C-alpha cells in the first residue's frame, strides 16, 4: 500500500489522471477499474474516477500493479478465409475481442490464432502477435493478420499509405437522404467517457466515404469505405451525421434481439506484401444481420 498527500501542483486534477501518471505505464482503463473496485481510495473513502483532488487529500493505492496477462493458445471459434506463408485473412464473428486486455484475458482472437497458426509476427508484442489492424468487439468481418515481421511492416505501411481498401456494410438508424458523401473531421477520446471517441479539433484526422445501398422505412443500409482507420471511426461518424449504427449502445441505442451494432467488414483489397499480387476478399453478411434486414419494411418512394 502507498499513501500520497496531495500538494498544490496536483490540486484540481482528476483522480484517474493523477493515478495514471503516478502509476506511469498503467492504462487509464486499468486505473478506473482499480478506483471502481476500491483499490484506490481518497481519505479512506471510495470516490469516482472523475473526483477532483483537493489540497491535503490522502490518496491510498491498495494495488499498484496490474494482474499479469498472458496470451495462451485456446480453442476460439473464427474462420480463416485465406492463409499463406506471409499472412492470413480471417473472418471475425461479432462478440470476439481481438487481443487480451485487463478486462478480457481469455477467449480472444489472439488466443485462437496461437492455437491455429504456427507463426505470427512479433512486432506488436506477446499480447498482439500478428495483429496489423483491429475490429471492435461487436464489429464482424474481415481482418488482416501478419505471420512474420516482413509482412507486418509492409502491410502496416500500406494501411498508413491508405492503399489497403477496406469496406464495411452498416445499417444506420433513420433514412439517409444523400446517395453518397464524405465525412471528414478530427476524432479524439471523449474526455467525459474514456470508452468513447468524439469529434474534437485536438484529435486525429478521420475520413470516411459512404454510399447508400438501400433505404428502408426507418433505416438505411450504407457502404463505408475507410480512408483512415481511427478507433470507432464509422460508429462515431454515423452518430455525427445523426444516423447511429443500429444496435450500437455506445453511440446510439441498444436494440432487443441484437448483441451489438450491425456493422460488418465485408470487403478487403490489397497487394500481397511479397508477390505484389492483388488480393481481394468478400465476406457475406452474418445471419443475424440478414435476419434483421429481412424484417424491415422497404422505403416507399
mmCIF file of C-alpha atoms in Angstrom:
data_model
loop_
_atom_site.group_PDB
_atom_site.id
_atom_site.type_symbol
_atom_site.label_atom_id
_atom_site.label_comp_id
_atom_site.label_asym_id
_atom_site.label_seq_id
_atom_site.Cartn_x
_atom_site.Cartn_y
_atom_site.Cartn_z
ATOM 1 C CA UNK A 1 0.000 0.000 0.000
ATOM 2 C CA UNK A 2 1.143 3.543 -0.782
ATOM 3 C CA UNK A 3 -0.231 6.839 0.530
ATOM 4 C CA UNK A 4 0.221 10.142 -1.269
ATOM 5 C CA UNK A 5 -0.692 13.543 0.177
ATOM 6 C CA UNK A 6 -1.929 15.973 -2.460
ATOM 7 C CA UNK A 7 0.052 19.213 -2.723
ATOM 8 C CA UNK A 8 -0.533 22.404 -4.732
ATOM 9 C CA UNK A 9 0.782 21.069 -8.065
ATOM 10 C CA UNK A 10 -1.840 18.289 -8.143
ATOM 11 C CA UNK A 11 -4.822 20.216 -6.775
ATOM 12 C CA UNK A 12 -7.669 20.267 -9.293
ATOM 13 C CA UNK A 13 -6.597 17.140 -11.164
ATOM 14 C CA UNK A 14 -8.999 14.277 -11.779
ATOM 15 C CA UNK A 15 -8.207 11.266 -9.618
ATOM 16 C CA UNK A 16 -7.895 8.914 -12.606
ATOM 17 C CA UNK A 17 -5.482 11.306 -14.373
ATOM 18 C CA UNK A 18 -3.351 11.697 -11.241
ATOM 19 C CA UNK A 19 -3.333 7.942 -10.563
ATOM 20 C CA UNK A 20 -2.423 7.100 -14.158
ATOM 21 C CA UNK A 21 0.542 9.482 -14.007
ATOM 22 C CA UNK A 22 1.600 8.153 -10.609
ATOM 23 C CA UNK A 23 1.475 4.539 -11.777
ATOM 24 C CA UNK A 24 3.273 5.517 -15.005
ATOM 25 C CA UNK A 25 2.777 2.815 -17.650
ATOM 26 C CA UNK A 26 -0.614 1.691 -16.364
ATOM 27 C CA UNK A 27 -3.525 2.456 -18.709
ATOM 28 C CA UNK A 28 -6.356 4.789 -17.720
ATOM 29 C CA UNK A 29 -8.888 1.950 -18.071
ATOM 30 C CA UNK A 30 -6.872 -0.165 -15.618
ATOM 31 C CA UNK A 31 -6.772 2.733 -13.154
ATOM 32 C CA UNK A 32 -10.509 3.324 -13.494
ATOM 33 C CA UNK A 33 -11.097 -0.340 -12.728
ATOM 34 C CA UNK A 34 -8.943 -0.030 -9.594
ATOM 35 C CA UNK A 35 -10.952 3.009 -8.446
ATOM 36 C CA UNK A 36 -14.290 1.285 -9.066
ATOM 37 C CA UNK A 37 -13.118 -1.767 -7.117
ATOM 38 C CA UNK A 38 -11.913 0.365 -4.171
ATOM 39 C CA UNK A 39 -8.226 -0.355 -4.757
ATOM 40 C CA UNK A 40 -7.606 3.398 -4.865
ATOM 41 C CA UNK A 41 -9.218 5.464 -2.097
ATOM 42 C CA UNK A 42 -9.270 9.139 -1.188
ATOM 43 C CA UNK A 43 -9.324 9.929 2.532
ATOM 44 C CA UNK A 44 -10.203 6.277 3.273
ATOM 45 C CA UNK A 45 -13.369 6.545 1.131
ATOM 46 C CA UNK A 46 -14.482 5.323 -2.256
ATOM 47 C CA UNK A 47 -14.804 8.108 -4.845
ATOM 48 C CA UNK A 48 -15.478 8.293 -8.571
ATOM 49 C CA UNK A 49 -12.740 8.310 -11.201
ATOM 50 C CA UNK A 50 -13.541 11.932 -12.007
ATOM 51 C CA UNK A 51 -13.128 13.119 -8.399
ATOM 52 C CA UNK A 52 -11.325 16.484 -8.267
ATOM 53 C CA UNK A 53 -8.351 16.350 -5.935
ATOM 54 C CA UNK A 54 -8.053 18.923 -3.135
ATOM 55 C CA UNK A 55 -5.081 20.061 -1.110
ATOM 56 C CA UNK A 56 -4.097 17.592 1.651
ATOM 57 C CA UNK A 57 -6.302 14.805 0.274
ATOM 58 C CA UNK A 58 -4.727 11.429 1.037
ATOM 59 C CA UNK A 59 -4.769 9.049 -1.917
ATOM 60 C CA UNK A 60 -4.262 5.399 -0.989
ATOM 61 C CA UNK A 61 -3.048 2.888 -3.556
ATOM 62 C CA UNK A 62 -4.005 -0.545 -2.255
ATOM 63 C CA UNK A 63 -2.950 -2.184 -5.541
ATOM 64 C CA UNK A 64 -0.295 -0.677 -7.793
ATOM 65 C CA UNK A 65 0.472 -3.465 -10.249
ATOM 66 C CA UNK A 66 -1.853 -4.951 -12.868
ATOM 67 C CA UNK A 67 -2.575 -8.634 -12.773
ATOM 68 C CA UNK A 68 -0.366 -10.355 -15.358
ATOM 69 C CA UNK A 69 -1.921 -11.110 -18.722
ATOM 70 C CA UNK A 70 -0.734 -13.976 -20.870
ATOM 71 C CA UNK A 71 -1.768 -14.727 -24.401
ATOM 72 C CA UNK A 72 -2.079 -18.516 -24.369
ATOM 73 C CA UNK A 73 -3.345 -20.846 -27.065
ATOM 74 C CA UNK A 74 -7.073 -21.535 -26.706
ATOM 75 C CA UNK A 75 -9.825 -23.011 -28.828
ATOM 76 C CA UNK A 76 -11.680 -19.975 -30.214
ATOM 77 C CA UNK A 77 -14.263 -20.003 -32.984
ATOM 78 C CA UNK A 78 -13.407 -17.923 -36.056
ATOM 79 C CA UNK A 79 -12.916 -18.615 -39.755
ATOM 80 C CA UNK A 80 -9.615 -18.482 -41.641
ATOM 81 C CA UNK A 81 -10.541 -17.284 -45.143
ATOM 82 C CA UNK A 82 -7.037 -17.363 -46.619
ATOM 83 C CA UNK A 83 -3.564 -18.340 -45.446
ATOM 84 C CA UNK A 84 -0.066 -18.465 -46.937
ATOM 85 C CA UNK A 85 3.447 -18.208 -45.521
ATOM 86 C CA UNK A 86 3.148 -14.442 -45.016
ATOM 87 C CA UNK A 87 -0.371 -13.620 -43.934
ATOM 88 C CA UNK A 88 -3.881 -14.662 -43.036
ATOM 89 C CA UNK A 89 -7.263 -13.175 -43.788
ATOM 90 C CA UNK A 90 -9.734 -14.099 -41.069
ATOM 91 C CA UNK A 91 -13.463 -13.543 -40.658
ATOM 92 C CA UNK A 92 -14.097 -12.368 -37.102
ATOM 93 C CA UNK A 93 -17.503 -13.071 -35.555
ATOM 94 C CA UNK A 94 -19.394 -10.452 -33.585
ATOM 95 C CA UNK A 95 -18.591 -10.517 -29.868
ATOM 96 C CA UNK A 96 -14.984 -11.649 -30.238
ATOM 97 C CA UNK A 97 -12.346 -9.367 -28.663
ATOM 98 C CA UNK A 98 -9.194 -9.110 -30.787
ATOM 99 C CA UNK A 99 -6.472 -9.352 -28.116
ATOM 100 C CA UNK A 100 -6.190 -9.918 -24.343
ATOM 101 C CA UNK A 101 -6.509 -6.946 -22.003
ATOM 102 C CA UNK A 102 -7.217 -6.373 -18.305
ATOM 103 C CA UNK A 103 -10.980 -6.809 -18.811
ATOM 104 C CA UNK A 104 -10.782 -9.767 -21.232
ATOM 105 C CA UNK A 105 -7.859 -12.080 -20.564
ATOM 106 C CA UNK A 106 -9.007 -15.212 -22.380
ATOM 107 C CA UNK A 107 -11.062 -16.293 -25.360
ATOM 108 C CA UNK A 108 -9.792 -13.565 -27.706
ATOM 109 C CA UNK A 109 -8.881 -13.788 -31.380
ATOM 110 C CA UNK A 110 -5.189 -13.800 -30.446
ATOM 111 C CA UNK A 111 -5.738 -16.792 -28.147
ATOM 112 C CA UNK A 112 -7.389 -18.584 -31.038
ATOM 113 C CA UNK A 113 -4.662 -17.615 -33.513
ATOM 114 C CA UNK A 114 -1.997 -19.055 -31.218
ATOM 115 C CA UNK A 115 -3.856 -22.387 -31.268
ATOM 116 C CA UNK A 116 -4.376 -22.492 -35.043
ATOM 117 C CA UNK A 117 -1.319 -20.772 -36.528
ATOM 118 C CA UNK A 118 2.280 -21.827 -36.013
ATOM 119 C CA UNK A 119 3.956 -18.497 -36.833
ATOM 120 C CA UNK A 120 2.795 -14.933 -36.136
ATOM 121 C CA UNK A 121 4.699 -11.664 -36.375
ATOM 122 C CA UNK A 122 6.125 -10.354 -33.124
ATOM 123 C CA UNK A 123 6.169 -6.619 -33.847
ATOM 124 C CA UNK A 124 3.161 -5.872 -31.650
ATOM 125 C CA UNK A 125 4.483 -7.896 -28.720
ATOM 126 C CA UNK A 126 3.269 -11.003 -26.945
ATOM 127 C CA UNK A 127 -0.314 -9.805 -26.434
ATOM 128 C CA UNK A 128 -0.953 -8.753 -30.048
ATOM 129 C CA UNK A 129 1.060 -11.135 -32.237
ATOM 130 C CA UNK A 130 0.215 -10.782 -35.915
ATOM 131 C CA UNK A 131 -2.369 -8.042 -35.390
ATOM 132 C CA UNK A 132 -1.991 -5.453 -38.163
ATOM 133 C CA UNK A 133 -5.321 -3.711 -37.576
ATOM 134 C CA UNK A 134 -8.309 -4.308 -35.323
ATOM 135 C CA UNK A 135 -12.075 -4.529 -35.369
ATOM 136 C CA UNK A 136 -14.258 -3.567 -32.421
ATOM 137 C CA UNK A 137 -15.561 -6.438 -30.307
ATOM 138 C CA UNK A 138 -19.079 -6.243 -31.773
ATOM 139 C CA UNK A 139 -17.993 -5.484 -35.354
ATOM 140 C CA UNK A 140 -17.746 -8.588 -37.515
ATOM 141 C CA UNK A 141 -15.873 -9.382 -40.697
ATOM 142 C CA UNK A 142 -12.547 -9.481 -42.488
ATOM 143 C CA UNK A 143 -9.208 -8.776 -40.814
ATOM 144 C CA UNK A 144 -5.576 -8.997 -41.917
ATOM 145 C CA UNK A 145 -3.086 -10.922 -39.775
ATOM 146 C CA UNK A 146 0.680 -10.993 -40.396
ATOM 147 C CA UNK A 147 2.643 -14.218 -39.979
ATOM 148 C CA UNK A 148 6.093 -12.620 -39.997
ATOM 149 C CA UNK A 149 7.686 -9.243 -39.352
ATOM 150 C CA UNK A 150 8.359 -8.605 -43.041
ATOM 151 C CA UNK A 151 4.690 -8.845 -43.995
ATOM 152 C CA UNK A 152 3.656 -6.956 -40.857
ATOM 153 C CA UNK A 153 5.886 -3.996 -41.722
ATOM 154 C CA UNK A 154 4.722 -3.881 -45.331
ATOM 155 C CA UNK A 155 1.022 -4.251 -44.500
ATOM 156 C CA UNK A 156 1.211 -1.639 -41.746
ATOM 157 C CA UNK A 157 2.832 0.811 -44.159
ATOM 158 C CA UNK A 158 0.183 0.054 -46.766
ATOM 159 C CA UNK A 159 -2.553 0.846 -44.261
ATOM 160 C CA UNK A 160 -0.747 4.049 -43.313
ATOM 161 C CA UNK A 161 -0.435 4.953 -47.014
ATOM 162 C CA UNK A 162 -4.179 4.245 -47.462
ATOM 163 C CA UNK A 163 -3.507 1.587 -50.105
ATOM 164 C CA UNK A 164 -5.483 -1.146 -48.323
ATOM 165 C CA UNK A 165 -9.115 -0.882 -49.399
ATOM 166 C CA UNK A 166 -11.476 -1.715 -46.548
ATOM 167 C CA UNK A 167 -15.231 -1.532 -46.998
ATOM 168 C CA UNK A 168 -17.967 -2.067 -44.434
ATOM 169 C CA UNK A 169 -21.717 -2.533 -44.520
ATOM 170 C CA UNK A 170 -23.641 -0.747 -41.779
ATOM 171 C CA UNK A 171 -27.326 -0.422 -41.067
ATOM 172 C CA UNK A 172 -27.964 3.134 -39.896
ATOM 173 C CA UNK A 173 -30.888 4.388 -37.885
ATOM 174 C CA UNK A 174 -33.299 6.553 -39.905
ATOM 175 C CA UNK A 175 -33.334 7.441 -43.595
ATOM 176 C CA UNK A 176 -30.132 8.857 -45.071
ATOM 177 C CA UNK A 177 -31.208 11.066 -47.977
ATOM 178 C CA UNK A 178 -27.810 11.703 -49.566
ATOM 179 C CA UNK A 179 -26.920 8.958 -52.058
ATOM 180 C CA UNK A 180 -23.242 9.306 -51.190
ATOM 181 C CA UNK A 181 -20.979 11.519 -49.148
ATOM 182 C CA UNK A 182 -17.718 12.111 -47.357
ATOM 183 C CA UNK A 183 -17.355 12.617 -43.612
ATOM 184 C CA UNK A 184 -14.138 14.352 -42.626
ATOM 185 C CA UNK A 185 -13.273 15.651 -39.166
ATOM 186 C CA UNK A 186 -10.967 15.000 -36.206
ATOM 187 C CA UNK A 187 -11.587 12.333 -33.573
ATOM 188 C CA UNK A 188 -10.238 12.076 -30.033
ATOM 189 C CA UNK A 189 -11.066 10.129 -26.897
ATOM 190 C CA UNK A 190 -14.074 11.666 -25.189
ATOM 191 C CA UNK A 191 -12.863 13.459 -22.024
ATOM 192 C CA UNK A 192 -16.148 12.667 -20.250
ATOM 193 C CA UNK A 193 -16.222 8.957 -21.151
ATOM 194 C CA UNK A 194 -12.953 7.123 -21.766
ATOM 195 C CA UNK A 195 -14.754 4.323 -23.602
ATOM 196 C CA UNK A 196 -15.975 6.699 -26.298
ATOM 197 C CA UNK A 197 -14.486 8.861 -29.027
ATOM 198 C CA UNK A 198 -15.872 12.173 -30.211
ATOM 199 C CA UNK A 199 -15.305 14.913 -32.760
ATOM 200 C CA UNK A 200 -12.571 17.215 -31.465
ATOM 201 C CA UNK A 201 -10.268 19.777 -33.061
ATOM 202 C CA UNK A 202 -7.439 18.305 -30.977
ATOM 203 C CA UNK A 203 -7.962 14.806 -32.379
ATOM 204 C CA UNK A 204 -6.626 12.859 -35.358
ATOM 205 C CA UNK A 205 -7.927 13.283 -38.897
ATOM 206 C CA UNK A 206 -10.671 10.775 -39.764
ATOM 207 C CA UNK A 207 -12.160 10.364 -43.249
ATOM 208 C CA UNK A 208 -14.997 8.031 -44.256
ATOM 209 C CA UNK A 209 -16.696 7.826 -47.645
ATOM 210 C CA UNK A 210 -20.187 6.343 -47.858
ATOM 211 C CA UNK A 211 -22.689 5.169 -50.448
ATOM 212 C CA UNK A 212 -26.336 4.328 -49.752
ATOM 213 C CA UNK A 213 -27.119 0.736 -50.757
ATOM 214 C CA UNK A 214 -30.779 0.518 -49.777
ATOM 215 C CA UNK A 215 -33.319 2.605 -47.883
ATOM 216 C CA UNK A 216 -35.891 1.152 -45.532
ATOM 217 C CA UNK A 217 -38.790 2.867 -43.798
ATOM 218 C CA UNK A 218 -36.766 3.668 -40.682
ATOM 219 C CA UNK A 219 -33.223 2.598 -41.555
ATOM 220 C CA UNK A 220 -30.602 2.761 -44.314
ATOM 221 C CA UNK A 221 -28.069 0.166 -45.452
ATOM 222 C CA UNK A 222 -24.828 2.003 -46.178
ATOM 223 C CA UNK A 223 -21.417 1.004 -47.543
ATOM 224 C CA UNK A 224 -18.499 2.762 -45.855
ATOM 225 C CA UNK A 225 -15.028 2.956 -47.382
ATOM 226 C CA UNK A 226 -12.381 3.911 -44.848
ATOM 227 C CA UNK A 227 -9.707 6.387 -45.875
ATOM 228 C CA UNK A 228 -8.313 6.487 -42.329
ATOM 229 C CA UNK A 229 -8.788 3.851 -39.642
ATOM 230 C CA UNK A 230 -9.390 5.554 -36.313
ATOM 231 C CA UNK A 231 -10.867 3.721 -33.331
ATOM 232 C CA UNK A 232 -14.689 3.557 -33.610
ATOM 233 C CA UNK A 233 -14.466 5.709 -36.755
ATOM 234 C CA UNK A 234 -17.582 4.503 -38.591
ATOM 235 C CA UNK A 235 -19.618 4.423 -35.387
ATOM 236 C CA UNK A 236 -18.638 7.974 -34.418
ATOM 237 C CA UNK A 237 -19.093 9.306 -37.968
ATOM 238 C CA UNK A 238 -22.525 7.703 -38.257
ATOM 239 C CA UNK A 239 -23.647 9.281 -34.991
ATOM 240 C CA UNK A 240 -22.112 12.590 -36.111
ATOM 241 C CA UNK A 241 -24.412 12.776 -39.162
ATOM 242 C CA UNK A 242 -27.407 11.898 -36.989
ATOM 243 C CA UNK A 243 -27.756 8.246 -38.015
ATOM 244 C CA UNK A 244 -26.043 5.973 -35.486
ATOM 245 C CA UNK A 245 -25.391 2.329 -36.355
ATOM 246 C CA UNK A 246 -28.375 0.188 -35.407
ATOM 247 C CA UNK A 247 -27.662 -1.718 -32.190
ATOM 248 C CA UNK A 248 -24.763 0.499 -31.123
ATOM 249 C CA UNK A 249 -25.377 1.023 -27.408
ATOM 250 C CA UNK A 250 -22.391 3.370 -27.051
ATOM 251 C CA UNK A 251 -23.098 5.943 -29.766
ATOM 252 C CA UNK A 252 -26.770 5.169 -30.326
ATOM 253 C CA UNK A 253 -29.073 2.770 -28.551
ATOM 254 C CA UNK A 254 -29.309 -0.952 -27.945
ATOM 255 C CA UNK A 255 -31.890 -2.991 -29.824
ATOM 256 C CA UNK A 256 -33.764 -6.002 -28.453
ATOM 257 C CA UNK A 257 -32.553 -9.181 -30.114
ATOM 258 C CA UNK A 258 -29.184 -7.742 -31.150
ATOM 259 C CA UNK A 259 -25.902 -8.277 -29.314
ATOM 260 C CA UNK A 260 -24.210 -5.212 -30.749
ATOM 261 C CA UNK A 261 -24.004 -2.901 -33.734
ATOM 262 C CA UNK A 262 -24.916 -4.036 -37.250
ATOM 263 C CA UNK A 263 -21.516 -3.259 -38.750
ATOM 264 C CA UNK A 264 -19.645 -5.755 -40.919
ATOM 265 C CA UNK A 265 -16.235 -5.573 -42.616
ATOM 266 C CA UNK A 266 -17.295 -7.227 -45.873
ATOM 267 C CA UNK A 267 -14.607 -6.287 -48.427
ATOM 268 C CA UNK A 268 -10.814 -6.268 -48.285
ATOM 269 C CA UNK A 269 -8.449 -5.471 -51.177
ATOM 270 C CA UNK A 270 -4.666 -5.081 -51.031
ATOM 271 C CA UNK A 271 -1.435 -6.001 -52.786
ATOM 272 C CA UNK A 272 0.345 -9.038 -51.364
ATOM 273 C CA UNK A 273 3.382 -7.788 -49.405
ATOM 274 C CA UNK A 274 5.776 -10.271 -51.039
ATOM 275 C CA UNK A 275 4.366 -11.051 -54.508
ATOM 276 C CA UNK A 276 2.662 -7.697 -55.171
ATOM 277 C CA UNK A 277 -0.324 -9.661 -56.479
ATOM 278 C CA UNK A 278 -3.746 -8.089 -55.926
ATOM 279 C CA UNK A 279 -5.696 -9.867 -53.190
ATOM 280 C CA UNK A 280 -9.450 -9.412 -52.918
ATOM 281 C CA UNK A 281 -11.823 -10.956 -50.378
ATOM 282 C CA UNK A 282 -15.549 -10.690 -49.668
ATOM 283 C CA UNK A 283 -17.459 -11.769 -46.587
ATOM 284 C CA UNK A 284 -21.199 -12.450 -46.590
ATOM 285 C CA UNK A 285 -23.355 -10.706 -44.021
ATOM 286 C CA UNK A 286 -23.813 -12.731 -40.806
ATOM 287 C CA UNK A 287 -27.184 -14.462 -40.422
ATOM 288 C CA UNK A 288 -28.341 -12.184 -37.579
ATOM 289 C CA UNK A 289 -27.672 -9.160 -39.828
ATOM 290 C CA UNK A 290 -29.587 -10.674 -42.763
ATOM 291 C CA UNK A 291 -32.440 -11.744 -40.497
ATOM 292 C CA UNK A 292 -32.788 -8.214 -39.148
ATOM 293 C CA UNK A 293 -32.843 -6.768 -42.678
ATOM 294 C CA UNK A 294 -35.496 -9.269 -43.776
ATOM 295 C CA UNK A 295 -37.906 -7.924 -41.193
ATOM 296 C CA UNK A 296 -37.591 -4.289 -42.275
ATOM 297 C CA UNK A 297 -40.202 -2.531 -44.416
ATOM 298 C CA UNK A 298 -38.765 -1.078 -47.617
ATOM 299 C CA UNK A 299 -38.917 2.664 -48.171
ATOM 300 C CA UNK A 300 -41.788 3.725 -50.466
ATOM 301 C CA UNK A 301 -40.747 6.444 -52.931
#
